[in-house]
Amino acid sequence: MLKICVVGLSGRMGHVIFECCQGMEGCKIVSGVAKNDTPLPLGFNGEVVEDVNKLSAVPDIFIDFSRPDCSLSILDYAKEHGSRVILGTTGFDEDGKSKIVSTARSVPIVFAANFSVGVNVMLALIKKTAAIMQDADLEIVEAHHRYKVDAPSGTALAMGEVAASARGVALKDVMVAGRKGITGERQYGTIGINSIRGGDVVGEHEAMFLSDGERVTIGHTATSRATFARGALRAAEWLSQKKPGLYSMNEVLGLDKL
């Protein structure tokens, strides 16, 4: 039985992960990390701590959709105690990303901007399209609920990164995040990313490849957080048999072999 600890158990994603795990064979959510006096999923009867170092039993694997500062402490704990990590937190700075890479030398980690199966299929299609339509202008638009704290979204950045990689450039060198004022003509080879925040939007992403006379649009709309939760649980089962290393959903879903 795979023993899972959910980081942010009292949050929106924590509730959905717990609900999706019910009835699954081979895994169980036995503990959680959450702030005191926050609502836990109905039916959960495991251990809950505010500080991961207070856990009385070491979980086999963490599923973490929290914030960078919390996730970094989870990585420290996992490295010390030998737990695996499913990491869906976004908004890491370069130091945080470096720590993930270094921790993965001793801890098996699946790190993804988005655990939806559909989103990862979309990323694979964007990569292929960017390689074929080298001269097309690329614009990415993403929309999320009013409570999301980072922009652009991790998924939008991942879309830009796979496209930039297919064109042999680094996203940081060609990204234009939003436009304002007298911007002048669009610079050839740039990748535009625009963010929308409002309402209860779970997640919408669209990549537009714009050429003279035609446009190719590749997009994904999430209508329920359950799609992310199911993908994270699928990744957890897959990672339970893996050696230390930094993995993506490409490996989990076999997209790297296409």
mmCIF file of C-alpha atoms in Angstrom:
data_model
loop_
_atom_site.group_PDB
_atom_site.id
_atom_site.type_symbol
_atom_site.label_atom_id
_atom_site.label_comp_id
_atom_site.label_asym_id
_atom_site.label_seq_id
_atom_site.Cartn_x
_atom_site.Cartn_y
_atom_site.Cartn_z
ATOM 1 C CA MET A 1 0.000 0.000 0.000
ATOM 2 C CA LEU A 2 1.442 3.359 -1.091
ATOM 3 C CA LYS A 3 1.206 5.786 1.838
ATOM 4 C CA ILE A 4 0.619 9.346 0.620
ATOM 5 C CA CYS A 5 0.955 12.687 2.389
ATOM 6 C CA VAL A 6 -0.855 15.612 0.724
ATOM 7 C CA VAL A 7 0.741 19.010 1.225
ATOM 8 C CA GLY A 8 -1.998 21.618 1.392
ATOM 9 C CA LEU A 9 -4.623 19.040 2.334
ATOM 10 C CA SER A 10 -7.104 21.706 3.420
ATOM 11 C CA GLY A 11 -6.856 23.619 0.136
ATOM 12 C CA ARG A 12 -8.949 23.240 -3.008
ATOM 13 C CA MET A 13 -6.551 20.787 -4.630
ATOM 14 C CA GLY A 14 -6.045 18.893 -1.368
ATOM 15 C CA HIS A 15 -9.761 18.201 -1.077
ATOM 16 C CA VAL A 16 -10.006 17.004 -4.682
ATOM 17 C CA ILE A 17 -6.938 14.751 -4.400
ATOM 18 C CA PHE A 18 -8.408 13.109 -1.307
ATOM 19 C CA GLU A 19 -11.761 12.567 -3.017
ATOM 20 C CA CYS A 20 -10.157 11.092 -6.144
ATOM 21 C CA CYS A 21 -8.022 8.737 -4.062
ATOM 22 C CA GLN A 22 -11.016 7.161 -2.329
ATOM 23 C CA GLY A 23 -11.617 3.652 -3.585
ATOM 24 C CA MET A 24 -8.294 3.410 -5.414
ATOM 25 C CA GLU A 25 -6.419 0.180 -4.882
ATOM 26 C CA GLY A 26 -2.793 0.282 -3.823
ATOM 27 C CA CYS A 27 -2.634 3.787 -2.342
ATOM 28 C CA LYS A 28 -4.030 5.693 0.627
ATOM 29 C CA ILE A 29 -3.738 9.248 1.929
ATOM 30 C CA VAL A 30 -2.516 8.741 5.471
ATOM 31 C CA SER A 31 -1.382 12.258 6.386
ATOM 32 C CA GLY A 32 -1.456 15.875 5.378
ATOM 33 C CA VAL A 33 0.311 19.174 5.858
ATOM 34 C CA ALA A 34 -2.103 22.038 6.487
ATOM 35 C CA LYS A 35 -2.561 25.165 8.571
ATOM 36 C CA ASN A 36 -4.295 24.792 11.913
ATOM 37 C CA ASP A 37 -8.059 25.358 12.013
ATOM 38 C CA THR A 38 -8.547 24.924 8.261
ATOM 39 C CA PRO A 39 -11.274 22.628 6.888
ATOM 40 C CA LEU A 40 -10.102 19.115 6.044
ATOM 41 C CA PRO A 41 -11.731 16.798 3.487
ATOM 42 C CA LEU A 42 -14.815 15.028 4.774
ATOM 43 C CA GLY A 43 -13.934 11.509 5.891
ATOM 44 C CA PHE A 44 -10.203 12.069 6.362
ATOM 45 C CA ASN A 45 -8.997 10.521 9.631
ATOM 46 C CA GLY A 46 -5.223 10.539 9.248
ATOM 47 C CA GLU A 47 -2.541 12.706 10.821
ATOM 48 C CA VAL A 48 -2.385 16.441 10.037
ATOM 49 C CA VAL A 49 0.551 18.700 10.924
ATOM 50 C CA GLU A 50 1.409 22.311 10.175
ATOM 51 C CA ASP A 51 5.144 21.566 10.105
ATOM 52 C CA VAL A 52 6.221 18.585 7.991
ATOM 53 C CA ASN A 53 8.971 17.800 10.505
ATOM 54 C CA LYS A 54 6.283 16.971 13.076
ATOM 55 C CA LEU A 55 4.971 13.958 11.132
ATOM 56 C CA SER A 56 5.025 10.845 13.323
ATOM 57 C CA ALA A 57 5.455 8.486 10.346
ATOM 58 C CA VAL A 58 7.415 8.965 7.129
ATOM 59 C CA PRO A 59 5.137 8.778 4.057
ATOM 60 C CA ASP A 60 6.161 6.883 0.947
ATOM 61 C CA ILE A 61 5.354 9.857 -1.225
ATOM 62 C CA PHE A 62 4.287 13.504 -1.030
ATOM 63 C CA ILE A 63 1.804 15.128 -3.393
ATOM 64 C CA ASP A 64 2.494 18.854 -3.201
ATOM 65 C CA PHE A 65 0.464 21.647 -4.806
ATOM 66 C CA SER A 66 1.396 24.366 -2.314
ATOM 67 C CA ARG A 67 3.756 27.349 -2.558
ATOM 68 C CA PRO A 68 7.492 27.506 -3.239
ATOM 69 C CA ASP A 69 8.617 28.156 0.358
ATOM 70 C CA CYS A 70 6.575 25.223 1.652
ATOM 71 C CA SER A 71 7.650 22.949 -1.205
ATOM 72 C CA LEU A 72 11.332 23.595 -0.511
ATOM 73 C CA SER A 73 10.878 22.399 3.076
ATOM 74 C CA ILE A 74 9.140 19.263 1.753
ATOM 75 C CA LEU A 75 12.152 18.601 -0.484
ATOM 76 C CA ASP A 76 14.480 18.876 2.528
ATOM 77 C CA TYR A 77 12.344 16.390 4.480
ATOM 78 C CA ALA A 78 12.098 13.996 1.525
ATOM 79 C CA LYS A 79 15.846 14.037 1.004
ATOM 80 C CA GLU A 80 16.486 13.301 4.677
ATOM 81 C CA HIS A 81 13.867 10.549 5.043
ATOM 82 C CA GLY A 82 13.774 8.955 1.574
ATOM 83 C CA SER A 83 10.256 9.926 0.491
ATOM 84 C CA ARG A 84 9.319 10.446 -3.153
ATOM 85 C CA VAL A 85 7.718 13.710 -4.324
ATOM 86 C CA ILE A 86 4.998 14.637 -6.811
ATOM 87 C CA LEU A 87 5.592 18.372 -7.219
ATOM 88 C CA GLY A 88 2.942 20.537 -8.848
ATOM 89 C CA THR A 89 3.849 23.850 -7.210
ATOM 90 C CA THR A 90 4.542 26.765 -9.586
ATOM 91 C CA GLY A 91 6.291 30.097 -9.164
ATOM 92 C CA PHE A 92 9.788 28.891 -8.222
ATOM 93 C CA ASP A 93 12.683 31.295 -8.762
ATOM 94 C CA GLU A 94 15.961 30.101 -10.263
ATOM 95 C CA ASP A 95 17.373 29.116 -6.857
ATOM 96 C CA GLY A 96 14.273 27.057 -6.157
ATOM 97 C CA LYS A 97 14.498 25.300 -9.508
ATOM 98 C CA SER A 98 18.172 24.539 -8.839
ATOM 99 C CA LYS A 99 17.247 22.982 -5.502
ATOM 100 C CA ILE A 100 14.693 20.720 -7.183
ATOM 101 C CA VAL A 101 17.350 19.517 -9.617
ATOM 102 C CA SER A 102 19.914 18.882 -6.877
ATOM 103 C CA THR A 103 17.392 17.088 -4.630
ATOM 104 C CA ALA A 104 16.400 14.802 -7.511
ATOM 105 C CA ARG A 105 19.897 13.301 -7.456
ATOM 106 C CA SER A 106 18.882 11.447 -4.298
ATOM 107 C CA VAL A 107 15.049 11.595 -4.397
ATOM 108 C CA PRO A 108 12.658 10.442 -7.171
ATOM 109 C CA ILE A 109 10.626 13.520 -8.196
ATOM 110 C CA VAL A 110 7.952 14.120 -10.807
ATOM 111 C CA PHE A 111 7.901 17.880 -11.383
ATOM 112 C CA ALA A 112 5.284 19.300 -13.732
ATOM 113 C CA ALA A 113 3.587 22.629 -14.281
ATOM 114 C CA ASN A 114 0.362 20.752 -14.927
ATOM 115 C CA PHE A 115 -0.641 17.150 -14.166
ATOM 116 C CA SER A 116 -3.633 17.043 -16.490
ATOM 117 C CA VAL A 117 -3.280 14.325 -19.123
ATOM 118 C CA GLY A 118 -4.889 16.611 -21.699
ATOM 119 C CA VAL A 119 -2.532 19.509 -20.963
ATOM 120 C CA ASN A 120 0.500 17.292 -21.438
ATOM 121 C CA VAL A 121 -0.863 16.045 -24.762
ATOM 122 C CA MET A 122 -1.319 19.726 -25.691
ATOM 123 C CA LEU A 123 2.322 20.471 -24.797
ATOM 124 C CA ALA A 124 3.493 17.658 -27.064
ATOM 125 C CA LEU A 125 1.395 19.061 -29.937
ATOM 126 C CA ILE A 126 2.732 22.585 -29.359
ATOM 127 C CA LYS A 127 6.306 21.333 -29.492
ATOM 128 C CA LYS A 128 5.729 19.564 -32.816
ATOM 129 C CA THR A 129 3.832 22.532 -34.292
ATOM 130 C CA ALA A 130 6.501 25.033 -33.228
ATOM 131 C CA ALA A 131 9.162 22.934 -34.933
ATOM 132 C CA ILE A 132 7.163 22.738 -38.173
ATOM 133 C CA MET A 133 5.805 26.324 -38.254
ATOM 134 C CA GLN A 134 9.138 27.985 -37.534
ATOM 135 C CA ASP A 135 8.163 31.338 -39.059
ATOM 136 C CA ALA A 136 4.749 31.669 -37.389
ATOM 137 C CA ASP A 137 4.198 34.263 -34.673
ATOM 138 C CA LEU A 138 3.285 32.546 -31.392
ATOM 139 C CA GLU A 139 0.924 34.015 -28.837
ATOM 140 C CA ILE A 140 -0.153 32.235 -25.634
ATOM 141 C CA VAL A 141 -3.207 33.233 -23.581
ATOM 142 C CA GLU A 142 -4.089 31.756 -20.191
ATOM 143 C CA ALA A 143 -6.986 32.352 -17.790
ATOM 144 C CA HIS A 144 -7.393 31.309 -14.138
ATOM 145 C CA HIS A 145 -9.552 32.040 -11.100
ATOM 146 C CA ARG A 146 -9.195 35.229 -9.090
ATOM 147 C CA TYR A 147 -7.239 33.537 -6.291
ATOM 148 C CA LYS A 148 -4.226 32.426 -8.361
ATOM 149 C CA VAL A 149 -1.167 34.295 -7.066
ATOM 150 C CA ASP A 150 1.381 33.878 -9.890
ATOM 151 C CA ALA A 151 1.366 35.016 -13.504
ATOM 152 C CA PRO A 152 1.976 33.834 -16.122
ATOM 153 C CA SER A 153 0.789 30.419 -15.036
ATOM 154 C CA GLY A 154 3.268 27.578 -14.831
ATOM 155 C CA THR A 155 1.431 25.855 -17.669
ATOM 156 C CA ALA A 156 1.673 28.921 -19.923
ATOM 157 C CA LEU A 157 5.398 29.094 -19.236
ATOM 158 C CA ALA A 158 5.702 25.380 -20.011
ATOM 159 C CA MET A 159 3.914 26.008 -23.328
ATOM 160 C CA GLY A 160 6.393 28.745 -24.138
ATOM 161 C CA GLU A 161 9.351 26.626 -23.060
ATOM 162 C CA VAL A 162 8.496 23.625 -25.247
ATOM 163 C CA ALA A 163 7.897 25.919 -28.237
ATOM 164 C CA ALA A 164 11.136 27.824 -27.666
ATOM 165 C CA SER A 165 13.043 24.561 -27.265
ATOM 166 C CA ALA A 166 11.667 23.297 -30.583
ATOM 167 C CA ARG A 167 12.987 26.460 -32.213
ATOM 168 C CA GLY A 168 16.408 26.219 -30.584
ATOM 169 C CA VAL A 169 16.098 29.260 -28.304
ATOM 170 C CA ALA A 170 15.545 29.915 -24.591
ATOM 171 C CA LEU A 171 12.139 31.251 -23.542
ATOM 172 C CA LYS A 172 13.704 33.907 -21.295
ATOM 173 C CA ASP A 173 15.360 35.436 -24.359
ATOM 174 C CA VAL A 174 12.221 35.692 -26.507
ATOM 175 C CA MET A 175 9.275 36.009 -24.077
ATOM 176 C CA VAL A 176 7.086 39.098 -24.024
ATOM 177 C CA ALA A 177 4.759 38.917 -20.994
ATOM 178 C CA GLY A 178 1.893 41.291 -21.714
ATOM 179 C CA ARG A 179 2.020 44.484 -23.763
ATOM 180 C CA LYS A 180 1.327 48.091 -22.823
ATOM 181 C CA GLY A 181 1.709 51.479 -24.450
ATOM 182 C CA ILE A 182 3.470 52.158 -27.744
ATOM 183 C CA THR A 183 5.170 48.817 -28.231
ATOM 184 C CA GLY A 184 6.193 49.186 -31.847
ATOM 185 C CA GLU A 185 5.898 46.369 -34.354
ATOM 186 C CA ARG A 186 5.996 42.803 -33.136
ATOM 187 C CA GLN A 187 9.590 41.591 -33.031
ATOM 188 C CA TYR A 188 10.187 38.489 -35.132
ATOM 189 C CA GLY A 189 10.736 35.305 -33.106
ATOM 190 C CA THR A 190 9.210 36.536 -29.863
ATOM 191 C CA ILE A 191 6.661 34.505 -27.895
ATOM 192 C CA GLY A 192 3.864 36.509 -26.313
ATOM 193 C CA ILE A 193 2.191 35.362 -23.093
ATOM 194 C CA ASN A 194 -0.903 37.073 -21.700
ATOM 195 C CA SER A 195 -2.713 36.342 -18.414
ATOM 196 C CA ILE A 196 -6.354 36.740 -17.404
ATOM 197 C CA ARG A 197 -7.569 36.442 -13.796
ATOM 198 C CA GLY A 198 -11.156 36.339 -12.626
ATOM 199 C CA GLY A 199 -14.152 34.373 -11.407
ATOM 200 C CA ASP A 200 -13.832 30.646 -10.795
ATOM 201 C CA VAL A 201 -11.953 29.678 -13.970
ATOM 202 C CA VAL A 202 -10.187 26.369 -13.297
ATOM 203 C CA GLY A 203 -7.738 26.786 -16.157
ATOM 204 C CA GLU A 204 -7.818 27.744 -19.836
ATOM 205 C CA HIS A 205 -4.784 27.789 -22.126
ATOM 206 C CA GLU A 206 -4.456 28.544 -25.821
ATOM 207 C CA ALA A 207 -1.474 28.746 -28.169
ATOM 208 C CA MET A 208 -1.979 30.592 -31.452
ATOM 209 C CA PHE A 209 0.458 30.103 -34.334
ATOM 210 C CA LEU A 210 -0.215 33.048 -36.645
ATOM 211 C CA SER A 211 1.102 33.164 -40.211
ATOM 212 C CA ASP A 212 0.078 35.261 -43.200
ATOM 213 C CA GLY A 213 -3.201 33.807 -44.392
ATOM 214 C CA GLU A 214 -3.692 31.147 -41.715
ATOM 215 C CA ARG A 215 -3.752 30.444 -37.990
ATOM 216 C CA VAL A 216 -3.352 27.196 -36.041
ATOM 217 C CA THR A 217 -4.826 27.152 -32.541
ATOM 218 C CA ILE A 218 -4.042 24.508 -29.910
ATOM 219 C CA GLY A 219 -5.850 24.784 -26.587
ATOM 220 C CA HIS A 220 -7.088 23.087 -23.455
ATOM 221 C CA THR A 221 -9.907 23.885 -21.042
ATOM 222 C CA ALA A 222 -10.124 22.332 -17.597
ATOM 223 C CA THR A 223 -13.616 22.237 -16.112
ATOM 224 C CA SER A 224 -12.705 20.419 -12.887
ATOM 225 C CA ARG A 225 -9.641 20.179 -10.666
ATOM 226 C CA ALA A 226 -10.209 16.428 -10.627
ATOM 227 C CA THR A 227 -8.254 16.179 -13.880
ATOM 228 C CA PHE A 228 -5.130 17.475 -12.085
ATOM 229 C CA ALA A 229 -5.729 15.234 -9.082
ATOM 230 C CA ARG A 230 -6.147 12.085 -11.183
ATOM 231 C CA GLY A 231 -2.963 12.900 -13.078
ATOM 232 C CA ALA A 232 -1.033 13.438 -9.831
ATOM 233 C CA LEU A 233 -2.235 10.114 -8.411
ATOM 234 C CA ARG A 234 -1.315 8.364 -11.657
ATOM 235 C CA ALA A 235 2.143 9.923 -11.395
ATOM 236 C CA ALA A 236 2.451 8.814 -7.760
ATOM 237 C CA GLU A 237 1.774 5.182 -8.638
ATOM 238 C CA TRP A 238 4.251 5.390 -11.530
ATOM 239 C CA LEU A 239 6.966 7.050 -9.402
ATOM 240 C CA SER A 240 6.682 4.455 -6.626
ATOM 241 C CA GLN A 241 8.867 2.077 -8.666
ATOM 242 C CA LYS A 242 11.427 4.597 -9.925
ATOM 243 C CA LYS A 243 14.993 5.367 -8.895
ATOM 244 C CA PRO A 244 16.125 8.891 -7.909
ATOM 245 C CA GLY A 245 15.839 11.358 -10.744
ATOM 246 C CA LEU A 246 13.843 14.298 -12.038
ATOM 247 C CA TYR A 247 10.913 13.118 -14.152
ATOM 248 C CA SER A 248 8.133 14.875 -16.047
ATOM 249 C CA MET A 249 4.635 13.886 -17.103
ATOM 250 C CA ASN A 250 6.119 13.035 -20.495
ATOM 251 C CA GLU A 251 7.729 9.975 -18.923
ATOM 252 C CA VAL A 252 4.660 9.158 -16.824
ATOM 253 C CA LEU A 253 2.382 9.186 -19.881
ATOM 254 C CA GLY A 254 4.895 7.772 -22.359
ATOM 255 C CA LEU A 255 4.783 10.924 -24.508
ATOM 256 C CA ASP A 256 8.594 10.933 -24.672
ATOM 257 C CA LYS A 257 8.373 7.826 -26.855
ATOM 258 C CA LEU A 258 6.065 9.371 -29.476
#
